[in-house]
Every structure is written in structure tokens, then in C-alpha cells.
PDB file of C-alpha atoms in Angstrom:
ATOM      1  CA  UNK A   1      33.355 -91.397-155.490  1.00  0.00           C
ATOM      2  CA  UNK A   2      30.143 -93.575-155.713  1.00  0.00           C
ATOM      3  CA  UNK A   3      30.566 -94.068-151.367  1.00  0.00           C
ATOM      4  CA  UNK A   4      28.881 -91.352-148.522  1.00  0.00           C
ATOM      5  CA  UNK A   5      31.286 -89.094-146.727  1.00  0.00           C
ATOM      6  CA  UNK A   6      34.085 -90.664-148.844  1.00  0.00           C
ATOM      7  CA  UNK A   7      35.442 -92.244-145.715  1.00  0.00           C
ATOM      8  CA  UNK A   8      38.993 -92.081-144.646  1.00  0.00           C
ATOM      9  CA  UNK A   9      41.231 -93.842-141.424  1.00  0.00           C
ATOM     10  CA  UNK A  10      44.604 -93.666-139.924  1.00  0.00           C
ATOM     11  CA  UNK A  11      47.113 -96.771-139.416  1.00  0.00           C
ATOM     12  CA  UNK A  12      51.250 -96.506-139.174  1.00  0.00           C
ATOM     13  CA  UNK A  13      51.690-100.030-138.945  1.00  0.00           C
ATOM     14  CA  UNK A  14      52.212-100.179-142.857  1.00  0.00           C
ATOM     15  CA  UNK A  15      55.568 -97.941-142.613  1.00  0.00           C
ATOM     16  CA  UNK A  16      56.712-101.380-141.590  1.00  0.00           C
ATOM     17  CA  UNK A  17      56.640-102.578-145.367  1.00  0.00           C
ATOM     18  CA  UNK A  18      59.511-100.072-146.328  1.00  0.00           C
ATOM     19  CA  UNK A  19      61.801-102.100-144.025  1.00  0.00           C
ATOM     20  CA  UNK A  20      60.933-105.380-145.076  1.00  0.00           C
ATOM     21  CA  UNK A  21      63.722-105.604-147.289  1.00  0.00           C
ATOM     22  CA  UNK A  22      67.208-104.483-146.337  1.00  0.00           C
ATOM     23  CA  UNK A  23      68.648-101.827-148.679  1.00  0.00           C
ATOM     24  CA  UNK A  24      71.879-102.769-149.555  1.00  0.00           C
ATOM     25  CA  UNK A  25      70.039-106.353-151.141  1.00  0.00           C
ATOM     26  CA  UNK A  26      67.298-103.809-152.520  1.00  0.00           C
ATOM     27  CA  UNK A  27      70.519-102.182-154.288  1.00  0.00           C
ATOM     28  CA  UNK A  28      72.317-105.410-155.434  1.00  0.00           C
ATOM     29  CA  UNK A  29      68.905-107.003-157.335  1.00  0.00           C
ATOM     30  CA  UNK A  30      68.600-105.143-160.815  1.00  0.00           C
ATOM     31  CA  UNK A  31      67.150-107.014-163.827  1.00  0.00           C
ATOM     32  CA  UNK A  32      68.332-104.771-166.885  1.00  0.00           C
ATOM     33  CA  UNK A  33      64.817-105.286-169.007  1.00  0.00           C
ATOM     34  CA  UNK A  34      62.504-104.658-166.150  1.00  0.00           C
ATOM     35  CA  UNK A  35      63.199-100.524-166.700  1.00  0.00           C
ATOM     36  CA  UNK A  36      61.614 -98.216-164.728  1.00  0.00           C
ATOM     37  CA  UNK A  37      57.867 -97.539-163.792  1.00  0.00           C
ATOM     38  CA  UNK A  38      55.824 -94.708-162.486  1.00  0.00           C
ATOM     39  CA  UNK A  39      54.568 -95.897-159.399  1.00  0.00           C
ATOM     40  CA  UNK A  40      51.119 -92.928-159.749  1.00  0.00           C
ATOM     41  CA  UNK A  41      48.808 -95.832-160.871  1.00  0.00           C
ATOM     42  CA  UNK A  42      50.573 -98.870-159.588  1.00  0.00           C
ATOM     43  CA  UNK A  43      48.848-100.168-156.736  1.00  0.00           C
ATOM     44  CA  UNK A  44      44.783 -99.748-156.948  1.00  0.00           C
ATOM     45  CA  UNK A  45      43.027 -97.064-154.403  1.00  0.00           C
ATOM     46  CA  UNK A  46      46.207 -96.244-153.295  1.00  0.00           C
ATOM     47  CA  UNK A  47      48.449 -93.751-154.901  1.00  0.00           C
ATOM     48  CA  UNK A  48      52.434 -93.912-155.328  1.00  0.00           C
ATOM     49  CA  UNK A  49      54.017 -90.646-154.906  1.00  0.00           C
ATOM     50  CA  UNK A  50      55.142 -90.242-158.347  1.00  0.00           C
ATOM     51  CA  UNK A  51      54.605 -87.147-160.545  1.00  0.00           C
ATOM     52  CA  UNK A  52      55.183 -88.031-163.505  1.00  0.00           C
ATOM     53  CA  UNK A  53      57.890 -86.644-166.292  1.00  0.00           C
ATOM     54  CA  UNK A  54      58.271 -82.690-166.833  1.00  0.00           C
ATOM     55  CA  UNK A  55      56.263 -81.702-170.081  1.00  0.00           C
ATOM     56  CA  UNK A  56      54.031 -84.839-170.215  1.00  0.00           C
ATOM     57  CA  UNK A  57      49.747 -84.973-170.753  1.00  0.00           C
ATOM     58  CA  UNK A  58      47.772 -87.574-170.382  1.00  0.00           C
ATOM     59  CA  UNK A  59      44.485 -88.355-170.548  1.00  0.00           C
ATOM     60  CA  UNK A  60      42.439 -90.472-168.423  1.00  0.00           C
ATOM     61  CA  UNK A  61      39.618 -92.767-168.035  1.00  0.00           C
ATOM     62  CA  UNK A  62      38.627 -94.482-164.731  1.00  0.00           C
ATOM     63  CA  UNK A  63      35.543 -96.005-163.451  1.00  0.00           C
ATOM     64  CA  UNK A  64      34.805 -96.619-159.571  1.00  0.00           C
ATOM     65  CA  UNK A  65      32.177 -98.765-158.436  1.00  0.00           C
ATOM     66  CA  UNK A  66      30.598 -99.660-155.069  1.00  0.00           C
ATOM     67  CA  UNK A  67      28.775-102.961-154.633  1.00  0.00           C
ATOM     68  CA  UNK A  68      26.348-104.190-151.742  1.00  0.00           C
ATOM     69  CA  UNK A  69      24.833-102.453-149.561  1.00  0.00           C
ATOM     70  CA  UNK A  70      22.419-103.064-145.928  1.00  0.00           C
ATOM     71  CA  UNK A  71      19.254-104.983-146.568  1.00  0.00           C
ATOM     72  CA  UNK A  72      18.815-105.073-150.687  1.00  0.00           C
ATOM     73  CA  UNK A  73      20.614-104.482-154.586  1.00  0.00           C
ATOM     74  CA  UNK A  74      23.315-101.645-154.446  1.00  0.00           C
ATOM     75  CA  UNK A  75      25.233-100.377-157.131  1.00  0.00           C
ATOM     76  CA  UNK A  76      26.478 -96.868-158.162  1.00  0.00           C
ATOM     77  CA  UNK A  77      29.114 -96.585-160.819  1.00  0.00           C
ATOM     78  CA  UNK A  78      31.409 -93.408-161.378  1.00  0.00           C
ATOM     79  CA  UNK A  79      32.672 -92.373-164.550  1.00  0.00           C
ATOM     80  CA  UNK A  80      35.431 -89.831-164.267  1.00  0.00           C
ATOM     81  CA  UNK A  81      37.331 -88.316-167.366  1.00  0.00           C
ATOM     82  CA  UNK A  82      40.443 -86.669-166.783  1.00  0.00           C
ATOM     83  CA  UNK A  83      42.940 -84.202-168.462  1.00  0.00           C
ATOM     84  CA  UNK A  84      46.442 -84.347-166.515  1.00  0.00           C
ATOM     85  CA  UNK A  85      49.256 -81.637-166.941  1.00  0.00           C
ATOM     86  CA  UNK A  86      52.796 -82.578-165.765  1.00  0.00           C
ATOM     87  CA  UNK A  87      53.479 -79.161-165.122  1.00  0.00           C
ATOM     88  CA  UNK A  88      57.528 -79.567-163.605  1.00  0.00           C
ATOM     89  CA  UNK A  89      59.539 -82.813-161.832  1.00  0.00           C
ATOM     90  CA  UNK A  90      57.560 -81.260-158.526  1.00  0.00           C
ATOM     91  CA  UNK A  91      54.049 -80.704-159.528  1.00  0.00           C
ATOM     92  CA  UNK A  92      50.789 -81.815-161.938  1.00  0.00           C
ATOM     93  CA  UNK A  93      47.678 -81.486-161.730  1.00  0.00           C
ATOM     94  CA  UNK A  94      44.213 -82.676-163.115  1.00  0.00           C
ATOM     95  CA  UNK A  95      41.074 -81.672-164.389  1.00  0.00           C
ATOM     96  CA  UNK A  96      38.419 -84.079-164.165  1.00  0.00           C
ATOM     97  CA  UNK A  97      34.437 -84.441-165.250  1.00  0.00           C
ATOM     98  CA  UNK A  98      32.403 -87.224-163.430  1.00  0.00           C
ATOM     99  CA  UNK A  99      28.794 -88.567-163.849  1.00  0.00           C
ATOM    100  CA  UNK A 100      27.378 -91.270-162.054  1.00  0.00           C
ATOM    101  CA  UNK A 101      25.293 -94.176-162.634  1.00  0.00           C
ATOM    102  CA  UNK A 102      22.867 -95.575-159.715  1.00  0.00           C
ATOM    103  CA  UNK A 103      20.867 -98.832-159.410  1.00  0.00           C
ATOM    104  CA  UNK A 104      19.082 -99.006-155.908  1.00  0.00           C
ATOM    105  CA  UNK A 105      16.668-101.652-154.870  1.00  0.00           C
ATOM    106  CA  UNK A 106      15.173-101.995-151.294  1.00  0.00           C
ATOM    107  CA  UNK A 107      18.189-100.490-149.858  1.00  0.00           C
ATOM    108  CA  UNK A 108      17.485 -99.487-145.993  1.00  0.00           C
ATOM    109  CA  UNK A 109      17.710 -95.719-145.797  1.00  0.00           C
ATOM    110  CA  UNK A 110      17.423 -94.484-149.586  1.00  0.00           C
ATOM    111  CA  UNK A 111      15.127 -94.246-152.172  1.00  0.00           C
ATOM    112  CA  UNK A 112      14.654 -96.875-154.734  1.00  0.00           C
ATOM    113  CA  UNK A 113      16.467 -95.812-158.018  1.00  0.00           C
ATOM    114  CA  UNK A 114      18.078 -96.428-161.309  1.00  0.00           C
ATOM    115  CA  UNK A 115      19.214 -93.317-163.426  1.00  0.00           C
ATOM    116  CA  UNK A 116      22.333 -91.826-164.550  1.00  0.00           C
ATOM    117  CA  UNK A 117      23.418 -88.030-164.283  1.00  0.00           C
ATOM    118  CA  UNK A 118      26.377 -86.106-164.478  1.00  0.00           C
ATOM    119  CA  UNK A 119      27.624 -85.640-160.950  1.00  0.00           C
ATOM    120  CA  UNK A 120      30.463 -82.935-160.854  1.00  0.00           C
ATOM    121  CA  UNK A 121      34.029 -81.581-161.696  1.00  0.00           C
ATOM    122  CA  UNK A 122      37.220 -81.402-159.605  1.00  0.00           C
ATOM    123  CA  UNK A 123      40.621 -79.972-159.918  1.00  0.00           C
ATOM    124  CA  UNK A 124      43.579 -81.686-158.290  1.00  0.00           C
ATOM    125  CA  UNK A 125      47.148 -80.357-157.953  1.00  0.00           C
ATOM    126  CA  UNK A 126      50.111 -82.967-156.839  1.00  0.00           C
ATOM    127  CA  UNK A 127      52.865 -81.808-154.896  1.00  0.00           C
ATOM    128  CA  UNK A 128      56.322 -83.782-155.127  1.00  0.00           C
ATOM    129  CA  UNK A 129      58.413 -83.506-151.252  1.00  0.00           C
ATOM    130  CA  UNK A 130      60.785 -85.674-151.945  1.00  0.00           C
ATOM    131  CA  UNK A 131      61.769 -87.688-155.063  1.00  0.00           C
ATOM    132  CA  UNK A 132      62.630 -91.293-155.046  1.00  0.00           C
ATOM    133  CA  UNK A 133      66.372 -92.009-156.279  1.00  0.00           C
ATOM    134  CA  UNK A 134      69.529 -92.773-155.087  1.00  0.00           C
ATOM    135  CA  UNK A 135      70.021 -91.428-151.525  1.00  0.00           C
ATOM    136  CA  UNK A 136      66.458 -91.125-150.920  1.00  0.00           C
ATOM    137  CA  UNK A 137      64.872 -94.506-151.145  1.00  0.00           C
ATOM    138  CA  UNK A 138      61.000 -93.256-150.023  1.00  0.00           C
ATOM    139  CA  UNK A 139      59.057 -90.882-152.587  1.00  0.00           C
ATOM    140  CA  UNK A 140      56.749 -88.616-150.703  1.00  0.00           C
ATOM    141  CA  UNK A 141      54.179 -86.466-152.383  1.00  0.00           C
ATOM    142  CA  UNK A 142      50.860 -84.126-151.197  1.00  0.00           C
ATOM    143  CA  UNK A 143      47.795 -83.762-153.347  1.00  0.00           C
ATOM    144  CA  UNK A 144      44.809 -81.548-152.831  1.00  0.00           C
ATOM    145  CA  UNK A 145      41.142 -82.169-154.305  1.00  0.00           C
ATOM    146  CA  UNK A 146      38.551 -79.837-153.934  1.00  0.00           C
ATOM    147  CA  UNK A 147      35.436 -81.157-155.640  1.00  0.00           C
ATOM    148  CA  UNK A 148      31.933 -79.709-156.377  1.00  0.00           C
ATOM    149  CA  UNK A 149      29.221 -82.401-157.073  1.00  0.00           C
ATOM    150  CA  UNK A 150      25.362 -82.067-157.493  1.00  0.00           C
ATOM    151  CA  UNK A 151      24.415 -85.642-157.237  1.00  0.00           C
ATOM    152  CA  UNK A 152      24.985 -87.097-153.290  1.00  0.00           C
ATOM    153  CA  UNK A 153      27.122 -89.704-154.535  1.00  0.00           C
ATOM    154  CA  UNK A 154      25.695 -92.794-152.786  1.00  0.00           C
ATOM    155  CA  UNK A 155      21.877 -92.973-152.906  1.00  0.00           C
ATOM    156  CA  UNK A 156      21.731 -90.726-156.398  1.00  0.00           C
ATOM    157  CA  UNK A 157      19.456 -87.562-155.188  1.00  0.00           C
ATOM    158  CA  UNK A 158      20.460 -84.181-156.028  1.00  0.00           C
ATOM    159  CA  UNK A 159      22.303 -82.143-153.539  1.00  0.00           C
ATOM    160  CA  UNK A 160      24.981 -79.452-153.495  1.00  0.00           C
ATOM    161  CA  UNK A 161      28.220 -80.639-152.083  1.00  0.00           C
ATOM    162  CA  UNK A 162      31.697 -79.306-152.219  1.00  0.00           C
ATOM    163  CA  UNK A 163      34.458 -81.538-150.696  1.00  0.00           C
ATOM    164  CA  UNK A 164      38.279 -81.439-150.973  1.00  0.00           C
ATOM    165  CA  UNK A 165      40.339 -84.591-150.564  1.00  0.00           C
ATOM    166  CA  UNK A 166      44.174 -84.302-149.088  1.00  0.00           C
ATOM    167  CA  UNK A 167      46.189 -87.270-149.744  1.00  0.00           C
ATOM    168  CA  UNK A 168      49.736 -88.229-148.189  1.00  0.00           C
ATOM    169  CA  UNK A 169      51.339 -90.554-150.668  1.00  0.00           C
ATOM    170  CA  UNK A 170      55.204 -92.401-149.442  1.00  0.00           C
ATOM    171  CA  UNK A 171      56.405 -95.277-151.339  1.00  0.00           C
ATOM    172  CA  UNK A 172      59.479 -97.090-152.284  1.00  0.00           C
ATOM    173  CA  UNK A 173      61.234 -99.747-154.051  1.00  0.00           C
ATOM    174  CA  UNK A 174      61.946-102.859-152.154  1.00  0.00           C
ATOM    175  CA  UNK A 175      63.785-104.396-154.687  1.00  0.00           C
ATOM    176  CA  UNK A 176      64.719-102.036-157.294  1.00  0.00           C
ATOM    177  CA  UNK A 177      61.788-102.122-160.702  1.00  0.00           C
ATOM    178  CA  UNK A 178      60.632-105.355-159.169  1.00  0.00           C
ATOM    179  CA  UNK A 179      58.506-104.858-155.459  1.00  0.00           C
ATOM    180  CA  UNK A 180      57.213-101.707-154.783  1.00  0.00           C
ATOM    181  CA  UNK A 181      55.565-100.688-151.124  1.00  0.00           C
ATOM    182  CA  UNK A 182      53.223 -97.919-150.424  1.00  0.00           C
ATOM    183  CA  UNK A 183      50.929 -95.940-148.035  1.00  0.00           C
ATOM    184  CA  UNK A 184      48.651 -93.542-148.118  1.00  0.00           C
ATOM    185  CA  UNK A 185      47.069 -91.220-145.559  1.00  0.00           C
ATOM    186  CA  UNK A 186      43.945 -88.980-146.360  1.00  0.00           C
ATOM    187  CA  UNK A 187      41.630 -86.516-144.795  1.00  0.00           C
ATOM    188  CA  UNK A 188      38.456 -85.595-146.848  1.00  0.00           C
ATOM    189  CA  UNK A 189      35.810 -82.741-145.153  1.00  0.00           C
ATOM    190  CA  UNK A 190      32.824 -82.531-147.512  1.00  0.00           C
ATOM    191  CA  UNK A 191      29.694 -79.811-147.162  1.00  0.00           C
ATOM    192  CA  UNK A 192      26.725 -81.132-148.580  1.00  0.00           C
ATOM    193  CA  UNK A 193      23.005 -79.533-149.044  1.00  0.00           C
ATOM    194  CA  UNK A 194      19.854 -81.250-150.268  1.00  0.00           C
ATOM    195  CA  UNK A 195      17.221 -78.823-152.167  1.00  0.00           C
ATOM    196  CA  UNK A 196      14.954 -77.001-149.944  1.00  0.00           C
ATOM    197  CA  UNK A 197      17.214 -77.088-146.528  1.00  0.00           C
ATOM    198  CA  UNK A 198      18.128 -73.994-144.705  1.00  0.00           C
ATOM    199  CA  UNK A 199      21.450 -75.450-143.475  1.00  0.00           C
ATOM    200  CA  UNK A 200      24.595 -77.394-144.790  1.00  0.00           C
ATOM    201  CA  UNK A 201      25.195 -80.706-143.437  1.00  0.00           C
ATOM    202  CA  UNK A 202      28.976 -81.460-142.430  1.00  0.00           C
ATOM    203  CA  UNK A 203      31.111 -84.793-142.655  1.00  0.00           C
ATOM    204  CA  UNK A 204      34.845 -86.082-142.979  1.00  0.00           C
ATOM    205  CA  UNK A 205      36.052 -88.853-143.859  1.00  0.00           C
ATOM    206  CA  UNK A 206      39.850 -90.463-142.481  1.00  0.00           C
ATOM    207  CA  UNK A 207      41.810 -93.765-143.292  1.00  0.00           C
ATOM    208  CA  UNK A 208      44.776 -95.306-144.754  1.00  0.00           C
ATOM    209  CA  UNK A 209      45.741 -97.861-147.237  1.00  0.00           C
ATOM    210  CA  UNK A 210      48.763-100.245-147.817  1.00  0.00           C
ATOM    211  CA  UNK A 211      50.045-102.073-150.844  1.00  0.00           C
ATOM    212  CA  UNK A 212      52.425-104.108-152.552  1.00  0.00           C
ATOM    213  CA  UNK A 213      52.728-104.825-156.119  1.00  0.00           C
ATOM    214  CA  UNK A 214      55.415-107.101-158.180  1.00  0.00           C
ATOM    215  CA  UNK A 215      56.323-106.556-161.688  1.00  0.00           C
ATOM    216  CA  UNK A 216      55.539-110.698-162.703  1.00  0.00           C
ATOM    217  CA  UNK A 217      56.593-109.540-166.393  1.00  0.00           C
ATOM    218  CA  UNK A 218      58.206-106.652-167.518  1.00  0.00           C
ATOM    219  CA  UNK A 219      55.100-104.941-168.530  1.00  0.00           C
ATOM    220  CA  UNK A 220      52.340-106.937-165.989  1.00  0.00           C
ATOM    221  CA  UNK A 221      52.194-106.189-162.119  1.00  0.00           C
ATOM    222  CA  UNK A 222      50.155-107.868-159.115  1.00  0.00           C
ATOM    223  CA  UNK A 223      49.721-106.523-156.090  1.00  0.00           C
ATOM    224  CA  UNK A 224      47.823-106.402-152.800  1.00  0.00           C
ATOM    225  CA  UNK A 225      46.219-103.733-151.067  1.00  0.00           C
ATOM    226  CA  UNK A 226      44.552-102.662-147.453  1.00  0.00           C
ATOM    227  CA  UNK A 227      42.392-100.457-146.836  1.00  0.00           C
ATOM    228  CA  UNK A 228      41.133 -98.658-144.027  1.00  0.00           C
ATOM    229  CA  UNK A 229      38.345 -96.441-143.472  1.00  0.00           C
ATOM    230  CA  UNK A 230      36.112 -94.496-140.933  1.00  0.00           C
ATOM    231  CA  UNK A 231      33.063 -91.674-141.639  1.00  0.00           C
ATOM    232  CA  UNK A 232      32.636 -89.051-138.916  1.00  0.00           C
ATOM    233  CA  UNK A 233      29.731 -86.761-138.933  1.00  0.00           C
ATOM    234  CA  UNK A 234      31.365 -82.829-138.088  1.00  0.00           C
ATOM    235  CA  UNK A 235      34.827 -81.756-139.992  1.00  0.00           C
ATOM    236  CA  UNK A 236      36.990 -83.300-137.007  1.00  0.00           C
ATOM    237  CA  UNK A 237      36.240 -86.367-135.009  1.00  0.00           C
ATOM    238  CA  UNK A 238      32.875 -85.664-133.476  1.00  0.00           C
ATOM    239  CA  UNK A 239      30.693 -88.240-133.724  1.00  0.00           C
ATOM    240  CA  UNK A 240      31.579 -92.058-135.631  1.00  0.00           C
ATOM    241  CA  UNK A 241      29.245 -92.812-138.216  1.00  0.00           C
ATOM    242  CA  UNK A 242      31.123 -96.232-139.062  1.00  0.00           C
ATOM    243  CA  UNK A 243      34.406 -97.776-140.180  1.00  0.00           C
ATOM    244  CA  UNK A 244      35.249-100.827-142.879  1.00  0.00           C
ATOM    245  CA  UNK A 245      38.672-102.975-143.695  1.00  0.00           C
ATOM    246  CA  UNK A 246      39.335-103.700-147.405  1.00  0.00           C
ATOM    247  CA  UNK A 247      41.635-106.688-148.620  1.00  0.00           C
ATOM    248  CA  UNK A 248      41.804-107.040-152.309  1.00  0.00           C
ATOM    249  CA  UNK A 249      43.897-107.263-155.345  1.00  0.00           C
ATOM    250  CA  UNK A 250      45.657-104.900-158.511  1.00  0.00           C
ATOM    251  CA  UNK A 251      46.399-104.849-161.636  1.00  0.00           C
ATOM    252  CA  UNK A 252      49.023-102.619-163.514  1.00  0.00           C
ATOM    253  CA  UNK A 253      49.446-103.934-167.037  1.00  0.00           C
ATOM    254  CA  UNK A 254      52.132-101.293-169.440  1.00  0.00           C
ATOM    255  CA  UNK A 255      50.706-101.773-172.904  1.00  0.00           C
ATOM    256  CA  UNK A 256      52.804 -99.518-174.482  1.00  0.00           C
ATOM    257  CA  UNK A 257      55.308 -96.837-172.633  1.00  0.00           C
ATOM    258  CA  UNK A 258      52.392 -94.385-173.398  1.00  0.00           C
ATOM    259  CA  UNK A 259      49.250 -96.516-172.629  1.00  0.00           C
ATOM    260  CA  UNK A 260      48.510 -98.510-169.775  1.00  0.00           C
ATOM    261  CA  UNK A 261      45.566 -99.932-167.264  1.00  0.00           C
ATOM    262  CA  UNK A 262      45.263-100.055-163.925  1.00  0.00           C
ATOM    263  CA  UNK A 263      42.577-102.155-161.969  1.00  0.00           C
ATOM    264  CA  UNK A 264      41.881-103.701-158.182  1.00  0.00           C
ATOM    265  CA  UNK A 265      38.773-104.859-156.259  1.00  0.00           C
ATOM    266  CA  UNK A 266      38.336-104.916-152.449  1.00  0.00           C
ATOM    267  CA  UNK A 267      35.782-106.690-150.556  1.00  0.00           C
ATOM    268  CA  UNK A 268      35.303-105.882-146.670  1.00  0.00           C
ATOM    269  CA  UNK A 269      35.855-108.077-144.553  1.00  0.00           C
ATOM    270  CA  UNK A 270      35.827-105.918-141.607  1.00  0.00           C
ATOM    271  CA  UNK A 271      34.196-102.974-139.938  1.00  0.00           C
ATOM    272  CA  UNK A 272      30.851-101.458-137.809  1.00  0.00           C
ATOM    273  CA  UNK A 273      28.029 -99.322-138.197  1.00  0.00           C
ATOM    274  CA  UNK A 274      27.273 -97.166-135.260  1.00  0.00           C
ATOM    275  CA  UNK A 275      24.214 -98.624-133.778  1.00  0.00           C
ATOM    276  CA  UNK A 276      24.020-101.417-136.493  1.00  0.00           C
ATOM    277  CA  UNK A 277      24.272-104.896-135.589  1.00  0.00           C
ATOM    278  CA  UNK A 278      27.071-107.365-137.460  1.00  0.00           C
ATOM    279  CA  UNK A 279      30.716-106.927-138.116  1.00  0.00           C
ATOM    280  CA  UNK A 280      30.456-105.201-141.293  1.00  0.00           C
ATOM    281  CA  UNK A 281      29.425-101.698-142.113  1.00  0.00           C
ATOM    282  CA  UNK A 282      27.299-101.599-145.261  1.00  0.00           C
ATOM    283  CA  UNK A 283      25.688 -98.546-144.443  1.00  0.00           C
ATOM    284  CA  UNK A 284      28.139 -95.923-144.521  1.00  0.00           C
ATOM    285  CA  UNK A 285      30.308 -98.282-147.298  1.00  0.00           C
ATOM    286  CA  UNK A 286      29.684-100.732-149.684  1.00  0.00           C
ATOM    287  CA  UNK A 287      30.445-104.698-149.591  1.00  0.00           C
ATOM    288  CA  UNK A 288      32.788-104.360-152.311  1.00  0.00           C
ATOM    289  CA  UNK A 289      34.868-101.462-154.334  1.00  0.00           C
ATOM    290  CA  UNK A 290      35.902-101.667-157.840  1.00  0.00           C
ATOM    291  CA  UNK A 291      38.021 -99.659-159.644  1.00  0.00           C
ATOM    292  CA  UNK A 292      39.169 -99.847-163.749  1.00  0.00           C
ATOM    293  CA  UNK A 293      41.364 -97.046-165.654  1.00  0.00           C
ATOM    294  CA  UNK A 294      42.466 -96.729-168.793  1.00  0.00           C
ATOM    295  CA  UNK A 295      45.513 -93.897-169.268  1.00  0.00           C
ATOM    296  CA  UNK A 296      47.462 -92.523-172.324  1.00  0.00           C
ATOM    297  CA  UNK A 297      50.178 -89.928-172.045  1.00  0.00           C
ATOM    298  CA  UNK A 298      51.255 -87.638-175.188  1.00  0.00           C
TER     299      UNK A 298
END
């Protein structure tokens, strides 16, 4: 992802969302055309814990981008093209090539800089713990991402890096194939060495994120999401590089029962740079986070 250290934070206060609602309502509300949805791509930069159904492929396209950053223009785009194998009911995975796309300008602490270059692969299996249904109204689901990258991801220079992103994923129907709640919880250590250095730089990155999404139309859903996030230099907690707070919306629009999109966009409006001025931290994260994907399942 185009962001250093691809940052990461921890908050329970969200868990509150799957009690908003009390079940036996959640059970009585049922609107017979609004059929059921895979919640994998429903809410943004979160996840739902979904799998997806036994025997399924799909194919992906999905573009991040991160906008704004200290002192001058920021912008660095990632493509990512994916091949996704829904292996059983408990477990997928993906295959996915990613190049990246950087415009820098007068930014304080990298080089000025506008090219594109492929930036890496990464292979990510999807674990199903517990399936959402009746009797178990929370999904809960593990994936594991271990990526190798060439490009540093943020200011565009070439470097060796190999990272591997763990995501929690729990979520659940408020109101059954209308609201939807869910969190995610993620740890991400990441190696990383520029040409010519003798030694291996190490980062992590924590967080969490929150969201809610409503089906407006059977096929169209908008939703809200929070985001959390904090860089560390060192694999655990050693020393705080920064930490940002994303609001923003999503999109989930069901073309077809095989092709869909998914979109959101965050702004910060919160965090802090270790030994930057301001309330925001736009040197560890950008102002603002895009994200646009394009899916179709065979």
C-alpha cells in the first residue's frame, strides 16, 4: 500500500456496534428482496469476515491511493491485480501483482519524483473461525499477507522489503441483509533494505478500523468507516514514529450477482508525528486515502 510502515492501531470500543441493536428485533426485520450479501468487500479498508462460496474465482482490480503529505504535492497510486481461489466454506486465498505510480513535489524528507514501476507480489490465505448464521450472529475470520516489494511504497525509491500483514476480521448483521457492523484488528512487521546498505531496517505497523454500511437499495450500500493507525520503528512497540484517525465514507454497489464495486475515501482528521508540530501526522500517513475496486467472480 502506497503509505510507509503500512501503519496499524488497536481500539475495542467498536465491539460496541454489535450490540447496538438487540437480536431478537435483528431477527424479526427481514425484507424478502434484499437477499443476502458477502460482507468481504462491504465496508471500504475494512474487511468483513466472509469467505466467500466453496468452488468460486474471482478476479480483482483495486486501486489505493494516498493524498497529501508534510510541506508540498503528494500522491502515490497502487494498482493491484488479483486472482482469488475460494478454496472450501473455511478458506481462500489470493494472488496478487502490484505496481505503483508516484508524483512527489517538495515533499519534506523525500526526493522529488514522478514515475511508475511495478512494485511487488503477495499471496494471502483467509481463514474462516466462525461462520455467521443462525446461532452465531458474529463472523470471525484470520488472514495472513506476506508481501515482497522492490519499490518503498511511499517516496517511490527502490528498496527490498518483505512484509506480512495479519488481519482479525468480526462482523455481523444488525438487522438481518440491511445494517451490517464490523471491526478489524491488524498487525503488519515489514523488513525493508535500500541498495547499498549493510543492514535491514525494521518497522510495524498496528490499528483498527470500524464500520457500518446499509443496503439503501437492494443492490447499493453506504456506509461509514474509522480508522485508526500508529507506525512504530522495531517489530514490537519500541519507539512511536506517529499515529492518524480516519473518518470517511463507502460504497458497495452489486451490479450483477457476479460483478460488483467497492469504493471509500478517508480524510484524517486526527493524529501526531513524533517530534512534529500540529495535530495531524502527514509524515508517516497521508491527508487522505482512497480506495476503488472492481471484482468479478466465475
Amino acid at each position: 500500500m502506497p503509505v510507509s510502515k503500512r501503519p496499524f492501531a488497536m481500539s475495542f470500543a467498536a465491539f460496541s456496534l454489535f450490540s447496538a441493536v438487540p437480536s431478537s428485533f435483528a431477527q424479526e426485520v427481514r425484507v424478502g428482496r434484499y437477499y443476502e450479501l458477502e460482507t468481504k468487500y462491504l465496508f471500504g479498508f475494512t474487511e468483513g469476515a466472509d469467505i466467500g462460496v466453496q468452488g468460486e474465482k474471482e478476479i480483482e482490480s483495486e486501486t489505493k491511493a494516498g493524498l497529501g503529505m508534510r510541506g508540498g504535492k503528494f500522491r502515490a497510486v497502487e494498482q493491484e491485480l488479483a486472482f482469488d481461489n475460494y478454496t472450501s466454506q473455511y478458506w481462500m486465498y489470493e494472488f496478487a501483482v502490484h505496481g505503483l505510480w508516484n508524483q512527489i513535489n517538495n515533499v519534506e524528507g523525500l526526493d522529488n519524483r514522478n514515475s511508475a514501476n511495478f512494485l511487488g507480489l503477495s499471496w494471502k490465505p483467509k481463514f474462516l473461525i466462525v461462520g455467521r448464521g443462525p446461532g452465531s450472529p458474529i463472523g470471525l475470520s484470520i488472514s495472513i499477507e506476506p508481501e515482497w516489494g522492490k519499490i518503498d511504497g511511499t517516496g517511490g525509491g527502490h528498496e527490498t522489503s518483505f512484509s506480512m500483514e495479519t488481519r482479525l476480521a468480526a462482523d455481523t448483521e444488525l438487522i438481518p441483509n440491511m445494517l451490517y457492523a464490523a471491526i478489524n484488528l491488524i498487525y503488519e512487521p515489514e523488513v525493508s533494505r535500500a541498495p547499498g546498505d549493510a543492514n535491514w531496517s525494521r518497522a510495524s505497523g498496528f490499528g483498527a478500523t470500524a464500520a457500518m454500511a446499509y443496503r439503501v437499495t437492494p443492490k447499493v450500500t453506504l456506509g461509514g468507516e474509522a480508522e485508526y493507525y500508529r507506525a512504530y520503528e522495531g517489530f514490537g512497540c519500541n519507539t512511536l514514529d506517529g499515529s492518524a484517525f480516519y473518518l470517511g465514507p463507502t460504497l458497495h454497489v452489486q451490479f450483477t450477482p457476479k460483478v460488483f464495486l467497492n469504493a471509500a475515501w478517508s480524510t484524517q482528521v486526527a493524529g501526531h508525528a513524533a517530534g512534529e508540530p500540529g495535530n495531524l501526522d502527514l509524515t508517516n500517513f497521508p491527508r487522505q486515502r482512497a480506495l476503488l475496486g472492481l471484482h468479478y467472480e466465475f
